[in-house]
PDB file of C-alpha atoms and ligand atoms in Angstrom:
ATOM      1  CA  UNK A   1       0.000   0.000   0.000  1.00 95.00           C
ATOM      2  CA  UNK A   2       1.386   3.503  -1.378  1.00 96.00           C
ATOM      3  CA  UNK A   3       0.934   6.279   1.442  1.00 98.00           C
ATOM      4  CA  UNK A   4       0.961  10.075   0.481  1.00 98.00           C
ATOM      5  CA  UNK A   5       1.065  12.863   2.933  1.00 98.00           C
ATOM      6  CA  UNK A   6       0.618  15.724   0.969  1.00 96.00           C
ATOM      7  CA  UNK A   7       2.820  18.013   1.896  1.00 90.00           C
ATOM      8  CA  UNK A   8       1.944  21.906   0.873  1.00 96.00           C
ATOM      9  CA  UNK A   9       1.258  25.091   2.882  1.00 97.00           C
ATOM     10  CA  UNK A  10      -2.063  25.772   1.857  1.00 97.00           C
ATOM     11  CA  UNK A  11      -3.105  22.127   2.989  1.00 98.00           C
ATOM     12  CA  UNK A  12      -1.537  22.519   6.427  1.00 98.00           C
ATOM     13  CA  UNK A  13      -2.928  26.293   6.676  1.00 98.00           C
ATOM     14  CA  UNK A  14      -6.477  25.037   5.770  1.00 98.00           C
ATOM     15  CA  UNK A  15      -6.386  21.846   8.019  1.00 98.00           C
ATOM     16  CA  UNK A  16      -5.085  24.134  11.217  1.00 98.00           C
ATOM     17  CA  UNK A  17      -9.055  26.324  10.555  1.00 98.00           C
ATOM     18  CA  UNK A  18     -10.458  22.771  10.022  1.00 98.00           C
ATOM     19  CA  UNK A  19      -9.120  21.311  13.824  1.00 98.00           C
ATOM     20  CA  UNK A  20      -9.936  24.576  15.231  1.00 98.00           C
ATOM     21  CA  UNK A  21     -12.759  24.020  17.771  1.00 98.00           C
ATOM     22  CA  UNK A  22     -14.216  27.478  17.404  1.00 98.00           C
ATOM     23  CA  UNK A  23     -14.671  27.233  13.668  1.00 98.00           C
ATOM     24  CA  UNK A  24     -18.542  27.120  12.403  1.00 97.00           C
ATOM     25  CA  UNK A  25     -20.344  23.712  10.092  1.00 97.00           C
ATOM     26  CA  UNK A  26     -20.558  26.623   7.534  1.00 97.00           C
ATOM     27  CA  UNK A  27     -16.691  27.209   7.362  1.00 98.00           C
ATOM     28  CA  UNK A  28     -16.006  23.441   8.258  1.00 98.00           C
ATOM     29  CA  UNK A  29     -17.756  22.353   5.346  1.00 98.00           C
ATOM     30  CA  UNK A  30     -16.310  24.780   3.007  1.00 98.00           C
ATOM     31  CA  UNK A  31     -12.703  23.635   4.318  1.00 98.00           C
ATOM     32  CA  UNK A  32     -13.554  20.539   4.107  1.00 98.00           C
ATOM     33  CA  UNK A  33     -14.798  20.855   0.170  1.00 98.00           C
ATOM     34  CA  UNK A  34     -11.325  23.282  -0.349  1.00 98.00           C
ATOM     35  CA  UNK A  35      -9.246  20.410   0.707  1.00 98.00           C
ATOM     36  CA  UNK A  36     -10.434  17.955  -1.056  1.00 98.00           C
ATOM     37  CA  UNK A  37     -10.007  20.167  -4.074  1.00 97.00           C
ATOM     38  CA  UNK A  38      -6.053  20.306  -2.944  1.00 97.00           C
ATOM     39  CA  UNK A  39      -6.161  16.483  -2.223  1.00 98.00           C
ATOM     40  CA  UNK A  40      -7.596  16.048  -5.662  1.00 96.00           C
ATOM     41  CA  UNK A  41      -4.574  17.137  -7.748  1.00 93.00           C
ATOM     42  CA  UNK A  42      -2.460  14.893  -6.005  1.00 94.00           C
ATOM     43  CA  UNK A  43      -4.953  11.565  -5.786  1.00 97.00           C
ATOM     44  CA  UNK A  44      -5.258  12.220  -9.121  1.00 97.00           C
ATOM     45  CA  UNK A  45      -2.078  11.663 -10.273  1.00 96.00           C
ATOM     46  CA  UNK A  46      -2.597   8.078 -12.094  1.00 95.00           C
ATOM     47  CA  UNK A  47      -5.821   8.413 -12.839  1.00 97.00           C
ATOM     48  CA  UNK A  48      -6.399   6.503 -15.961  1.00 97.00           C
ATOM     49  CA  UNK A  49      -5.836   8.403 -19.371  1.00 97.00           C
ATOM     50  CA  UNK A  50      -5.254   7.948 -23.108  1.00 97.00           C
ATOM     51  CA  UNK A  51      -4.361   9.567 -26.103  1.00 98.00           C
ATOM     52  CA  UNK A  52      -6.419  11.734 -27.577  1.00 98.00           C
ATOM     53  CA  UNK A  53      -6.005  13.333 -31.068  1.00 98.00           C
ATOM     54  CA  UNK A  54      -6.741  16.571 -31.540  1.00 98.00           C
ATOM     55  CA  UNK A  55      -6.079  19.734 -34.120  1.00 98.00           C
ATOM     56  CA  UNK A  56      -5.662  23.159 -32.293  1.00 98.00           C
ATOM     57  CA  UNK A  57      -6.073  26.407 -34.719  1.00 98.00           C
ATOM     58  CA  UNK A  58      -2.192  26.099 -35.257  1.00 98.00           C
ATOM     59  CA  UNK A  59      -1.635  22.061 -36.063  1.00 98.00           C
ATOM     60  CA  UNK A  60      -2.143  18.889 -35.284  1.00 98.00           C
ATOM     61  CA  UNK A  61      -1.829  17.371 -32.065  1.00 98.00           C
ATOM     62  CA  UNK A  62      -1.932  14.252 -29.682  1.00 98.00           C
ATOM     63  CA  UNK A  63      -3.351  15.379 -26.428  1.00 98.00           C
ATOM     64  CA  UNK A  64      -4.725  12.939 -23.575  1.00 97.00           C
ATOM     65  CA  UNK A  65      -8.502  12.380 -22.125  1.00 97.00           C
ATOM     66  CA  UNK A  66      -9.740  10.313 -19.225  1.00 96.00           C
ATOM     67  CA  UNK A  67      -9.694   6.689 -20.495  1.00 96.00           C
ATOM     68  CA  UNK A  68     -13.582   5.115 -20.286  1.00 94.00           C
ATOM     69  CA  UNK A  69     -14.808   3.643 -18.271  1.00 93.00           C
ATOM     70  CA  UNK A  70     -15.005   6.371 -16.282  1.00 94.00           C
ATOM     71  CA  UNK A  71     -13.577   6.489 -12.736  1.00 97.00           C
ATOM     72  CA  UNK A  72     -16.101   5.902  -9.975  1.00 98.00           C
ATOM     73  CA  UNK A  73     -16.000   8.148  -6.943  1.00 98.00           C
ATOM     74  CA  UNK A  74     -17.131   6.653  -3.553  1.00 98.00           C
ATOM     75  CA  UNK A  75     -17.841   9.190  -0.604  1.00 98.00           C
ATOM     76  CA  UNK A  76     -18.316   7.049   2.730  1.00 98.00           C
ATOM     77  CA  UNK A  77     -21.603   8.751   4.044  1.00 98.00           C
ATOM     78  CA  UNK A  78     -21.989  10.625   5.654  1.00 96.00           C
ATOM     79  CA  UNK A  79     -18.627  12.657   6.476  1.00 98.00           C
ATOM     80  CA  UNK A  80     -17.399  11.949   2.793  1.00 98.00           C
ATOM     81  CA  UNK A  81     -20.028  13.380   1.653  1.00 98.00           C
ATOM     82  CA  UNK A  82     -18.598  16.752   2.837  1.00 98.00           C
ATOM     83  CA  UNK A  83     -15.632  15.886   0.395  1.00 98.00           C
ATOM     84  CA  UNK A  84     -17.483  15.067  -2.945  1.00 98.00           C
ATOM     85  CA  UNK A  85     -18.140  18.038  -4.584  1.00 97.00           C
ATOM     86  CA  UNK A  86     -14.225  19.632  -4.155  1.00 97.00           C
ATOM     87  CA  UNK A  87     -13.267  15.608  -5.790  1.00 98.00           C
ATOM     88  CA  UNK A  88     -16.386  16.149  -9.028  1.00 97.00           C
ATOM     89  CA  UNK A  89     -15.155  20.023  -9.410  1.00 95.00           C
ATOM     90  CA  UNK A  90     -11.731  18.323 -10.696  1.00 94.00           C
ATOM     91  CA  UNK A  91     -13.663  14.857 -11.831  1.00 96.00           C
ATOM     92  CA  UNK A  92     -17.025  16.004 -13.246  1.00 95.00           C
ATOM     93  CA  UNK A  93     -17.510  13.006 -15.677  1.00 95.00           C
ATOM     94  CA  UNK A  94     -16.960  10.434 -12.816  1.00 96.00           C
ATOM     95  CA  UNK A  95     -19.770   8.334 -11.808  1.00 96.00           C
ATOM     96  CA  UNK A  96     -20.582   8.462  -8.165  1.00 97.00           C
ATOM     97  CA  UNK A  97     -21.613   5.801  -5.654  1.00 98.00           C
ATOM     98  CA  UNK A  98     -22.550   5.772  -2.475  1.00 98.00           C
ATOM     99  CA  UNK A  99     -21.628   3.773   0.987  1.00 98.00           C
ATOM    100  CA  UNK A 100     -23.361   4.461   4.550  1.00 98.00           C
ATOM    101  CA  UNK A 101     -20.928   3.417   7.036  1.00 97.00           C
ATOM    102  CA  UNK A 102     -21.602   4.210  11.103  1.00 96.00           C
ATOM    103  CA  UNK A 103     -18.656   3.468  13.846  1.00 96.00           C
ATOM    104  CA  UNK A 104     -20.067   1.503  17.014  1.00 94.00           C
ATOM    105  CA  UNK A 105     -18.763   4.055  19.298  1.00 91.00           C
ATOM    106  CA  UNK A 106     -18.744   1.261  21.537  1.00 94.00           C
ATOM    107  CA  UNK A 107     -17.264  -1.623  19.763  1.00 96.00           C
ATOM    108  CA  UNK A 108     -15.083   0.615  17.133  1.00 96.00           C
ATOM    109  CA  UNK A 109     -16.701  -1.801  14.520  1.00 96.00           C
ATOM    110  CA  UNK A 110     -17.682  -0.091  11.557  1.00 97.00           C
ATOM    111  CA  UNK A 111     -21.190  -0.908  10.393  1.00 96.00           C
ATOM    112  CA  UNK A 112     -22.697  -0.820   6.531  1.00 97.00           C
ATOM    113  CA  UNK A 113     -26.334   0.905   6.823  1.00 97.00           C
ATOM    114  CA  UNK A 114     -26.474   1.797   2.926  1.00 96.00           C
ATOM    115  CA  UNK A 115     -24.983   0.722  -0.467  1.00 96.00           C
ATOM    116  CA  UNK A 116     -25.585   2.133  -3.909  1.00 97.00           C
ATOM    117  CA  UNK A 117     -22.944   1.565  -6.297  1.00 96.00           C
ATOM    118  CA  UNK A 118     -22.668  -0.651  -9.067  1.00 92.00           C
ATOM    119  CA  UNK A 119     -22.697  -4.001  -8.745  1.00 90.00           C
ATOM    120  CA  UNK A 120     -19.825  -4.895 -11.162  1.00 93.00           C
ATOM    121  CA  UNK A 121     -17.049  -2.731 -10.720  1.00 96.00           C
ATOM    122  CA  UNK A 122     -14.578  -4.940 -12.968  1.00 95.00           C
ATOM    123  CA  UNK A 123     -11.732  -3.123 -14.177  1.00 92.00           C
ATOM    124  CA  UNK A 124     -12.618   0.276 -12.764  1.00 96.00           C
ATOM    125  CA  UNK A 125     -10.637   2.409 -10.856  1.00 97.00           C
ATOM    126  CA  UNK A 126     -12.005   3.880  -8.112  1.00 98.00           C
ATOM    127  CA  UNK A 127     -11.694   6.795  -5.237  1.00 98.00           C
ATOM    128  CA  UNK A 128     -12.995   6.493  -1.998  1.00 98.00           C
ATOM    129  CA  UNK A 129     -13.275   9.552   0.271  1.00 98.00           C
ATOM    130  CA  UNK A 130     -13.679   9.645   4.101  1.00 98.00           C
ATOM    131  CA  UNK A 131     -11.930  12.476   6.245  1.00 98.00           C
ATOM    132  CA  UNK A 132     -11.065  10.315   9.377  1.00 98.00           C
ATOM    133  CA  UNK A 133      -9.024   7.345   9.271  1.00 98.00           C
ATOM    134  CA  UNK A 134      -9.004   6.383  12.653  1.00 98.00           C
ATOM    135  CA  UNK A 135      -8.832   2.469  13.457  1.00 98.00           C
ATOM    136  CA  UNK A 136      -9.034   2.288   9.864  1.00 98.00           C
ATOM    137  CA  UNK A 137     -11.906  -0.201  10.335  1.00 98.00           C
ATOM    138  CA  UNK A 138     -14.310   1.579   7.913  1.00 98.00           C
ATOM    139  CA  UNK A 139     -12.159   2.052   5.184  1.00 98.00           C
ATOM    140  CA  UNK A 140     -10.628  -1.577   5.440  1.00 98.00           C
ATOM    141  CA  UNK A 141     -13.715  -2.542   5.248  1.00 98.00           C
ATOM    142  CA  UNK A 142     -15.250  -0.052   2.154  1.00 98.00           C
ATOM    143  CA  UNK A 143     -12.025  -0.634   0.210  1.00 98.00           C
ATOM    144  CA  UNK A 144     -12.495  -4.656   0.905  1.00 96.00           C
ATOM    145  CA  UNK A 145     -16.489  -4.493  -0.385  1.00 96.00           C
ATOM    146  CA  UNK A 146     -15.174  -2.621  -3.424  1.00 97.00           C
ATOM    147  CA  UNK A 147     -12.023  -5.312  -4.196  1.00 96.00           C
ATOM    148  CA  UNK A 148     -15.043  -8.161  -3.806  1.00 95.00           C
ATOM    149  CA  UNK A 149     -17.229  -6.354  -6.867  1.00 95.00           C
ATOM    150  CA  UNK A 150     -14.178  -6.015  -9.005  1.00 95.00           C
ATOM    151  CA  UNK A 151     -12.320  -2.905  -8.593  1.00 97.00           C
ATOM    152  CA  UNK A 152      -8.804  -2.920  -9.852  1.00 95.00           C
ATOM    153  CA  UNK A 153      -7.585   0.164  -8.626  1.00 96.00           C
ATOM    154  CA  UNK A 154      -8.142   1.861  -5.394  1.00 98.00           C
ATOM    155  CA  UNK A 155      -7.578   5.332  -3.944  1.00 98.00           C
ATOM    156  CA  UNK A 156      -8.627   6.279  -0.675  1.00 98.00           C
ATOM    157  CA  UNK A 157      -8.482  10.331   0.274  1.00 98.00           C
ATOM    158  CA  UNK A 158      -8.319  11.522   3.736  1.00 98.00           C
ATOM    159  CA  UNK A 159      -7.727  14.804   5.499  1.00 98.00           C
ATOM    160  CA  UNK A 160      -6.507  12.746   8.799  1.00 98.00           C
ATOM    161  CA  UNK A 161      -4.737   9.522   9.232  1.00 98.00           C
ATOM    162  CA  UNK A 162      -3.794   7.964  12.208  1.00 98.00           C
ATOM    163  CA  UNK A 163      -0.877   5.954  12.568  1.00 98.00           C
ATOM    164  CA  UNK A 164      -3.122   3.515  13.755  1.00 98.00           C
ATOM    165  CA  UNK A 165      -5.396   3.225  11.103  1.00 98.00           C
ATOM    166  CA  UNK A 166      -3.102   3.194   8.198  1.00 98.00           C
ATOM    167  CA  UNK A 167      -1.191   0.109   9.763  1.00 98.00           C
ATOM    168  CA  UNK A 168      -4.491  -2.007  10.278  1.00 98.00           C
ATOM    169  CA  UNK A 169      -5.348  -1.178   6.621  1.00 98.00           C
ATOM    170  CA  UNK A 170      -1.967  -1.900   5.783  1.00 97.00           C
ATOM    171  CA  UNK A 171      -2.214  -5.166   7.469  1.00 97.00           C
ATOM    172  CA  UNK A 172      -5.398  -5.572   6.108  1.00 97.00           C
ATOM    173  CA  UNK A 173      -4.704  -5.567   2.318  1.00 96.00           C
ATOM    174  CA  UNK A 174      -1.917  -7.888   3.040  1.00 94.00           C
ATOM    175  CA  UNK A 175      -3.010 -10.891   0.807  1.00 91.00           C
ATOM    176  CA  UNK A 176      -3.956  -8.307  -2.215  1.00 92.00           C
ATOM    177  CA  UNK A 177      -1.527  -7.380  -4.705  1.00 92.00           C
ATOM    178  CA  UNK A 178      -4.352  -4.899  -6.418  1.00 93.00           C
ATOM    179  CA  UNK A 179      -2.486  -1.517  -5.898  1.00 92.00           C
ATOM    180  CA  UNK A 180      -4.169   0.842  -3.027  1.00 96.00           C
ATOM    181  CA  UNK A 181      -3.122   4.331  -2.034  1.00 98.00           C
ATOM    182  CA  UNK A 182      -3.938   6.594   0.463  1.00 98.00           C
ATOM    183  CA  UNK A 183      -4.102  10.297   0.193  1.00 98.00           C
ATOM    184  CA  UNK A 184      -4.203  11.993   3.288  1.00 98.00           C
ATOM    185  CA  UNK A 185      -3.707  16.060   4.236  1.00 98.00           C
ATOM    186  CA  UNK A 186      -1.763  14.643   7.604  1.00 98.00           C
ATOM    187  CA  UNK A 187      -0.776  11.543   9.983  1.00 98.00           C
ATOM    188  CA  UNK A 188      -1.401  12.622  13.369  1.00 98.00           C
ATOM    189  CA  UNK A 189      -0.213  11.407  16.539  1.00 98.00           C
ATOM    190  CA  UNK A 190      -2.183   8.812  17.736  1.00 98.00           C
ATOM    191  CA  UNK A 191      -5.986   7.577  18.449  1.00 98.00           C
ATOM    192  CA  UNK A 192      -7.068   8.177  22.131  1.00 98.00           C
ATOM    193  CA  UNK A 193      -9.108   5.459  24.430  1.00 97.00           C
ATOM    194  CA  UNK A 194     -12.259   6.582  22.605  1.00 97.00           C
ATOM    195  CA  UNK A 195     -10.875   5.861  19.468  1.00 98.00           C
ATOM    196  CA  UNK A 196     -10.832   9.628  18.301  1.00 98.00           C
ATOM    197  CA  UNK A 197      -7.366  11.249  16.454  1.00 98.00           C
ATOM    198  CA  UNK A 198      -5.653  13.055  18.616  1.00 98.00           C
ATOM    199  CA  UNK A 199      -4.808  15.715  18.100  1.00 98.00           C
ATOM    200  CA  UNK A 200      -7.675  15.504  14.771  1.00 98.00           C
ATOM    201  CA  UNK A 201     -10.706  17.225  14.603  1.00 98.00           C
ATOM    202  CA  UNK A 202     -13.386  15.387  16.627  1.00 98.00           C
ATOM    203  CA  UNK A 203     -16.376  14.259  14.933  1.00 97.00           C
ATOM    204  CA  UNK A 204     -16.123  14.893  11.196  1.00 98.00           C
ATOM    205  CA  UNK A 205     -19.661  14.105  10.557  1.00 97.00           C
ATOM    206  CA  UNK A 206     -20.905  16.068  13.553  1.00 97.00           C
ATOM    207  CA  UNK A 207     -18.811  19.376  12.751  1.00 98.00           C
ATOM    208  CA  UNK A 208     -20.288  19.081   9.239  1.00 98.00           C
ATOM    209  CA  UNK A 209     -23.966  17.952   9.737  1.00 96.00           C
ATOM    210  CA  UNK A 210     -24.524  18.450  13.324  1.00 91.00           C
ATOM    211  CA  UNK A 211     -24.978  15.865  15.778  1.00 86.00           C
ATOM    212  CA  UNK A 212     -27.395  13.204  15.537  1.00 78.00           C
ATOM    213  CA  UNK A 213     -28.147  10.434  17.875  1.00 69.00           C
TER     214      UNK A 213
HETATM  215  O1  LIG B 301     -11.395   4.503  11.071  1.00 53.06           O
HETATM  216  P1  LIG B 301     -12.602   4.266  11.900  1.00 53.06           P
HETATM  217  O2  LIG B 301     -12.261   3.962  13.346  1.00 53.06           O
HETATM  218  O3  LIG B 301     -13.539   3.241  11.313  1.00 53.06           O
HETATM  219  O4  LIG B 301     -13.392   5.652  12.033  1.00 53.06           O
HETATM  220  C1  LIG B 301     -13.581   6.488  10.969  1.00 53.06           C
HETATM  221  C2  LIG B 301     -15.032   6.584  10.609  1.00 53.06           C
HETATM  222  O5  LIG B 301     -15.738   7.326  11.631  1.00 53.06           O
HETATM  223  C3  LIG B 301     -16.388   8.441  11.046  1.00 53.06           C
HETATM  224  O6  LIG B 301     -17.678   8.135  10.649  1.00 53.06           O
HETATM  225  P2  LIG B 301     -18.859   7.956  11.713  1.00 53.06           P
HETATM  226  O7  LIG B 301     -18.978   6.521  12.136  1.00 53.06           O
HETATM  227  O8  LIG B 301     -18.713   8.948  12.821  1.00 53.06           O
HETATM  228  O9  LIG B 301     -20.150   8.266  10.868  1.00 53.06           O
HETATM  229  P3  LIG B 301     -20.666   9.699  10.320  1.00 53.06           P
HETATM  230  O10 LIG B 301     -19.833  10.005   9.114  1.00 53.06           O
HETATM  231  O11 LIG B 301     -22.095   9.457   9.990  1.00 53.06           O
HETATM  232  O12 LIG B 301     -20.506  10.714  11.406  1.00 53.06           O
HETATM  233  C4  LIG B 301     -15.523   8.752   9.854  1.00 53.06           C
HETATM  234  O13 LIG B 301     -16.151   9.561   8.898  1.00 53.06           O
HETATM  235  C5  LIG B 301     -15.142   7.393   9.341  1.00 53.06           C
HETATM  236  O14 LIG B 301     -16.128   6.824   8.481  1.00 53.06           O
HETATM  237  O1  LIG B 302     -11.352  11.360  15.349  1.00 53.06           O
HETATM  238  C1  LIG B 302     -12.303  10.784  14.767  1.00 53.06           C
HETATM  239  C2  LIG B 302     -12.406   9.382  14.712  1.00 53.06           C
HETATM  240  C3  LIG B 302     -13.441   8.825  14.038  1.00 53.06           C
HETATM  241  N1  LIG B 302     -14.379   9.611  13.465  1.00 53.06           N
HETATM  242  C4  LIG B 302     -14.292  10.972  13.516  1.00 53.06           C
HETATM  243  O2  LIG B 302     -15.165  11.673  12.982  1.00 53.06           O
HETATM  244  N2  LIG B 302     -13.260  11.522  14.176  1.00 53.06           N
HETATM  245 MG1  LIG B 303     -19.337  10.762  12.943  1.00 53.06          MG
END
């Protein structure tokens, strides 16, 4: 598994508003949206292309286009969801599915509530956004559903990691040799007894939706 920590001012300026307790849903979710857009240029980097002929007023010219099929974009609801429109603003022919995953805040065991995505995801190449990796249970599990249906190419975007949860995924994709990356805007220090990155953000899906029980 390839890890990226992207590594640019701009990220690290935007993420410091993000943790910041005292910082509204309104301007979280706009962050949130911003960073993704950052995260984008750098997830995208092997996205899958090919040539593409073209004549511009001067000459001819090869060019490149997004190969088809298209790549599919998976937000993990409902804190990815705060992350999908900054990834379609750079993607806006990518299909998008959908996966409802809730944390036992007792048990730390992720739990799938919803699914919509294709059924047969043979040969596509696919991005998977969630802003917390914490145990890494969620996305272990997400990026394992979407290996099952066929995927043959996986990126998973972040804006925290912690080291935690990028060793159990680590561990997790052991016995796959389909190639997974992880984007993430920062690995922080550590999970605490609650299971929550510390230093991080808190609740992701609470600071951009408000709390629901
Ligand atoms: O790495 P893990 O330990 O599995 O934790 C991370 C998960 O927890 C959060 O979702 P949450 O369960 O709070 O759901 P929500 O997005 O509806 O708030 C977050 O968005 C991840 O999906
Ligand atoms: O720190 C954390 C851990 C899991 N989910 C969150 O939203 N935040
Ligand atoms: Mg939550």
């Amino acid at each position: 598994m390839d890890v990226h920590v992207a590594d640019h001012p701009l990220i690290a300026h935007k993420l410091t508003y993000l943790r910041d307790k005292r910082t509204d849903s309104p301007t979280f979710r706009r962050l949130a949206e911003e960073l993704m857009t950052l995260l984008a240029y750098e997830a995208t980097r092997d996205v899958r292309v090919e040539p593409f002929r073209i004549e511009t007023p001067v000459a001819p010219t090869t060019g490149i286009k997004l190969s088809n099929p298209k790549p599919l974009i998976v937000p993990i609801l409902r804190a990815g969801l705060g992350m999908l429109e900054g990834m379609v603003r750079l993607l806006p022919s990518a299909e998008v599915g959908f996966l409802g995953m809730q944390r036992n805040e007792e048990t730390l065991e992720p739990v799938t509530y919803a699914n919509r995505l294709p059924d047969d995801l043979t040969g596509r190449q696919v991005f998977v956004l969630d802003p917390m990796l914490a145990t890494g249970g969620s996305m272990a599990d997400a990026i394992h559903y979407l290996l099952d249906r066929g995927a043959d190419n996986i990126t998973a975007v972040c804006l925290l990691a912690a080291p935690e949860g990028v060793a159990h995924l680590e561990a997790s994709l052991a016995s796959t040799d389909i190639p997974v990356k992880v984007v993430t805007g920062a690995i922080d220090e550590r999970l605490n007894e609650k299971g929550y990155i510390v230093p991080g953000l808190g609740d992701a899906g609470d600071r951009l939706y408000g709390v629901v029980d």
